Coordinates of C-alpha atoms and ligand atoms in Angstrom, one line a residue:
X1 CA 144.9 225.1 -203.8
X2 CA 143.8 225.3 -207.4
X3 CA 143.9 228.6 -209.3
X4 CA 141.8 227.4 -212.3
X5 CA 138.3 226.1 -212.3
X6 CA 138.3 222.4 -211.2
X7 CA 136.2 219.3 -211.0
X8 CA 136.4 216.1 -209.0
X9 CA 134.6 212.8 -208.9
X10 CA 132.4 211.4 -206.2
X11 CA 132.0 207.7 -207.0
X12 CA 130.2 204.9 -205.2
X13 CA 130.7 202.9 -203.1
X14 CA 132.8 205.2 -200.9
X15 CA 132.3 208.7 -202.4
X16 CA 135.8 209.9 -201.2
X17 CA 136.6 212.8 -203.5
X18 CA 139.1 211.9 -206.3
X19 CA 141.1 214.9 -205.1
X20 CA 141.2 216.7 -201.8
X21 CA 143.5 218.9 -199.7
X22 CA 142.6 218.0 -196.1
X23 CA 141.5 214.8 -194.4
X24 CA 140.1 215.2 -190.8
X25 CA 139.4 212.2 -188.6
X26 CA 137.4 212.5 -185.4
X27 CA 137.5 209.7 -182.8
X28 CA 135.6 208.8 -179.7
X29 CA 138.1 210.6 -177.5
X30 CA 137.2 213.9 -179.1
X31 CA 133.6 213.5 -178.0
X32 CA 134.0 213.3 -174.3
X33 CA 131.1 215.0 -172.6
X34 CA 128.9 214.9 -175.7
X35 CA 127.2 211.5 -175.2
X36 CA 124.6 211.2 -172.5
X37 CA 125.9 207.8 -171.4
X38 CA 129.4 208.8 -170.2
X39 CA 130.0 205.3 -168.7
X40 CA 129.4 203.6 -172.1
X41 CA 131.9 206.1 -173.7
X42 CA 134.5 205.4 -171.0
X43 CA 134.1 201.7 -171.4
X44 CA 134.4 201.9 -175.2
X45 CA 137.5 204.0 -174.9
X46 CA 139.2 201.4 -172.7
X47 CA 139.0 199.0 -175.8
X48 CA 139.7 201.4 -178.7
X49 CA 139.6 205.1 -179.7
X50 CA 137.1 204.3 -182.4
X51 CA 136.9 206.4 -185.6
X52 CA 133.5 208.1 -185.7
X53 CA 133.8 210.2 -188.9
X54 CA 136.0 211.4 -191.7
X55 CA 135.9 214.8 -193.4
X56 CA 137.6 215.4 -196.8
X57 CA 137.9 219.1 -197.6
X58 CA 138.9 221.0 -200.8
X59 CA 140.8 224.0 -199.6
X60 CA 139.7 227.5 -200.5
X61 CA 140.4 230.9 -199.0
X62 CA 138.3 231.4 -195.9
X63 CA 136.8 234.7 -197.1
X64 CA 133.4 235.9 -198.2
X65 CA 132.7 235.0 -201.8
X66 CA 134.4 231.6 -201.6
X67 CA 132.5 228.4 -201.0
X68 CA 134.1 225.8 -198.8
X69 CA 133.1 222.2 -199.7
X70 CA 133.8 218.6 -199.2
X71 CA 132.6 215.2 -198.0
X72 CA 131.6 214.1 -194.5
X73 CA 131.4 210.4 -193.7
X74 CA 129.8 209.4 -190.4
X75 CA 130.4 205.7 -189.6
X76 CA 127.7 203.5 -188.2
X77 CA 127.7 202.7 -184.5
X78 CA 126.4 203.8 -181.1
X79 CA 127.6 205.0 -177.7
X80 CA 125.1 203.4 -175.3
X81 CA 121.9 203.9 -177.2
X82 CA 123.0 207.1 -178.9
X83 CA 124.1 207.0 -182.6
X84 CA 127.5 208.0 -183.9
X85 CA 127.4 211.7 -184.8
X86 CA 129.5 214.7 -185.6
X87 CA 130.6 217.2 -182.9
X88 CA 128.2 219.8 -184.3
X89 CA 128.7 223.6 -184.4
X90 CA 127.3 227.0 -185.0
X91 CA 129.0 229.0 -187.7
X92 CA 131.0 231.8 -186.0
X93 CA 129.4 234.2 -188.5
X94 CA 125.9 233.2 -187.4
X95 CA 124.3 234.6 -190.5
X96 CA 125.8 232.0 -192.8
X97 CA 124.0 228.9 -194.2
X98 CA 125.1 225.5 -195.4
X99 CA 123.9 223.0 -198.0
X100 CA 124.1 219.3 -197.5
X101 CA 123.5 216.7 -200.2
X102 CA 123.2 213.1 -199.0
X103 CA 124.9 210.5 -201.2
X104 CA 124.7 207.4 -199.1
X105 CA 123.2 205.9 -195.9
X106 CA 120.5 206.9 -193.5
X107 CA 120.6 209.6 -190.9
X108 CA 119.3 212.9 -189.6
X109 CA 120.6 216.4 -189.2
X110 CA 119.9 217.8 -185.7
X111 CA 119.6 221.6 -185.7
X112 CA 118.9 224.4 -183.3
X113 CA 119.1 228.2 -183.0
X114 CA 120.7 230.3 -180.3
X115 CA 117.2 230.9 -179.0
X116 CA 116.5 227.2 -178.5
X117 CA 114.2 226.5 -181.6
X118 CA 115.0 223.0 -182.9
X119 CA 114.5 220.8 -186.0
X120 CA 115.5 217.3 -187.1
X121 CA 115.5 216.5 -190.8
X122 CA 116.0 213.1 -192.4
X123 CA 119.0 212.4 -194.7
X124 CA 119.0 209.7 -197.3
X125 CA 120.4 209.4 -200.8
X126 CA 119.3 212.1 -203.1
X127 CA 118.0 214.3 -200.3
X128 CA 119.2 218.0 -200.2
X129 CA 119.1 219.9 -196.9
X130 CA 119.4 223.6 -196.6
X131 CA 120.6 224.6 -193.1
X132 CA 119.4 228.1 -192.6
X133 CA 121.7 230.9 -191.3
X134 CA 121.8 230.9 -187.4
X135 CA 121.1 227.1 -187.1
X136 CA 123.7 224.9 -185.4
X137 CA 124.0 221.5 -187.1
X138 CA 125.1 217.9 -186.3
X139 CA 124.8 214.9 -188.6
X140 CA 123.8 211.6 -187.1
X141 CA 124.1 208.1 -188.7
X142 CA 121.0 206.2 -187.8
X143 CA 121.8 203.3 -190.1
X144 CA 122.9 199.9 -188.8
X145 CA 125.8 199.1 -191.1
X146 CA 126.3 201.8 -193.8
X147 CA 128.3 205.0 -193.7
X148 CA 126.3 208.2 -193.9
X149 CA 127.9 210.2 -196.7
X150 CA 127.1 213.9 -197.4
X151 CA 128.5 216.6 -199.6
X152 CA 128.5 220.0 -197.9
X153 CA 129.1 223.6 -199.1
X154 CA 129.1 226.8 -197.0
X155 CA 130.4 230.4 -197.2
X156 CA 134.2 230.8 -197.0
X157 CA 133.9 233.3 -194.1
X158 CA 131.6 231.2 -191.9
X159 CA 134.1 229.9 -189.3
X160 CA 133.1 227.5 -186.6
X161 CA 131.9 227.9 -183.0
X162 CA 132.3 224.4 -181.4
X163 CA 132.4 225.8 -177.8
X164 CA 128.7 226.5 -177.4
X165 CA 127.7 222.9 -178.3
X166 CA 130.6 221.4 -176.3
X167 CA 129.3 223.3 -173.2
X168 CA 125.6 222.9 -173.6
X169 CA 125.0 220.1 -176.1
X170 CA 122.1 220.1 -178.5
X171 CA 118.5 220.2 -177.2
X172 CA 117.7 216.8 -178.7
X173 CA 119.5 213.5 -178.7
X174 CA 119.0 210.8 -181.4
X175 CA 118.8 207.3 -179.8
X176 CA 117.7 203.8 -180.7
X177 CA 114.6 202.7 -178.8
X178 CA 113.2 199.2 -179.4
X179 CA 115.1 198.9 -182.6
X180 CA 113.8 202.3 -183.9
X181 CA 115.3 205.8 -184.1
X182 CA 113.9 208.1 -181.5
X183 CA 114.4 211.8 -180.8
X184 CA 114.5 212.5 -177.0
X185 CA 115.3 215.5 -174.8
X186 CA 118.9 216.1 -173.7
X187 CA 118.8 216.1 -169.9
X188 CA 122.0 218.3 -169.9
X189 CA 120.4 221.1 -172.1
X190 CA 119.2 224.3 -170.5
X191 CA 117.2 227.1 -172.1
X192 CA 119.6 229.8 -173.3
X193 CA 117.9 232.3 -171.0
X194 CA 118.8 230.3 -167.9
X195 CA 122.4 229.7 -168.7
X196 CA 125.1 231.0 -166.4
Ligands
LIG1 C1 131.1 222.7 -192.1 C2 130.2 221.6 -191.8 C3 130.6 220.2 -192.1 C4 131.2 219.6 -190.8 C5 131.5 218.1 -190.9 C6 132.0 217.6 -189.5 O1 130.6 224.0 -191.6 O2 129.2 221.8 -191.2 O3 131.6 220.2 -193.1 O4 132.3 220.3 -190.5 O5 130.3 217.4 -191.1 O6 131.3 218.1 -188.4 P1 131.9 218.9 -187.3 O7 132.6 220.1 -187.9 O8 130.8 219.4 -186.4 O9 132.9 218.1 -186.6
LIG2 ZN1 128.7 223.9 -190.7

């Protein structure tokens, strides 16, 4: 971890930071239960545990006042008709926001609040997205061939709650229908008020 002000480069075509501390890779096997078409996921897993996304983090103390930041790269592809996506999460400290800046590719951010309010915003190069405090977020690559690359920054004390999304999923799924991106209801999702 650096103890003097620092810079790093984000260069096309890959935008992998010129220096980073942590490289996380999430594969298909980490997404069991998250895709609507479980048979398609099982079939794909028989062939290969495909890499879905990479995250490159610059390490900072996980405390208020710091800003955690890095690059997220979601690769192109689908499970059934549902695009490759991140796991998605709420921040453990719900009242913490996040900023995303899209550097490459085409995609969307799927978001929702604990009360079930939802939003989907487009991501494309040059687009900045402010994810409000309290909104869970998942990035989805809706492009055919290109990676979806975003720079992210969020408060050091935010933490991550993956469990709520693992259990209930997001309210909306992003799928391909007749060659186009479509937003559909998640059949697995239940209103928070009716959850056990
Ligand atoms: C951090 C954040 C991003 C994601 C990254 C991978 O709060 O939102 O850095 O961590 O896009 O997604 P997840 O963490 O959902 O696997
Ligand atoms: Zn986040």
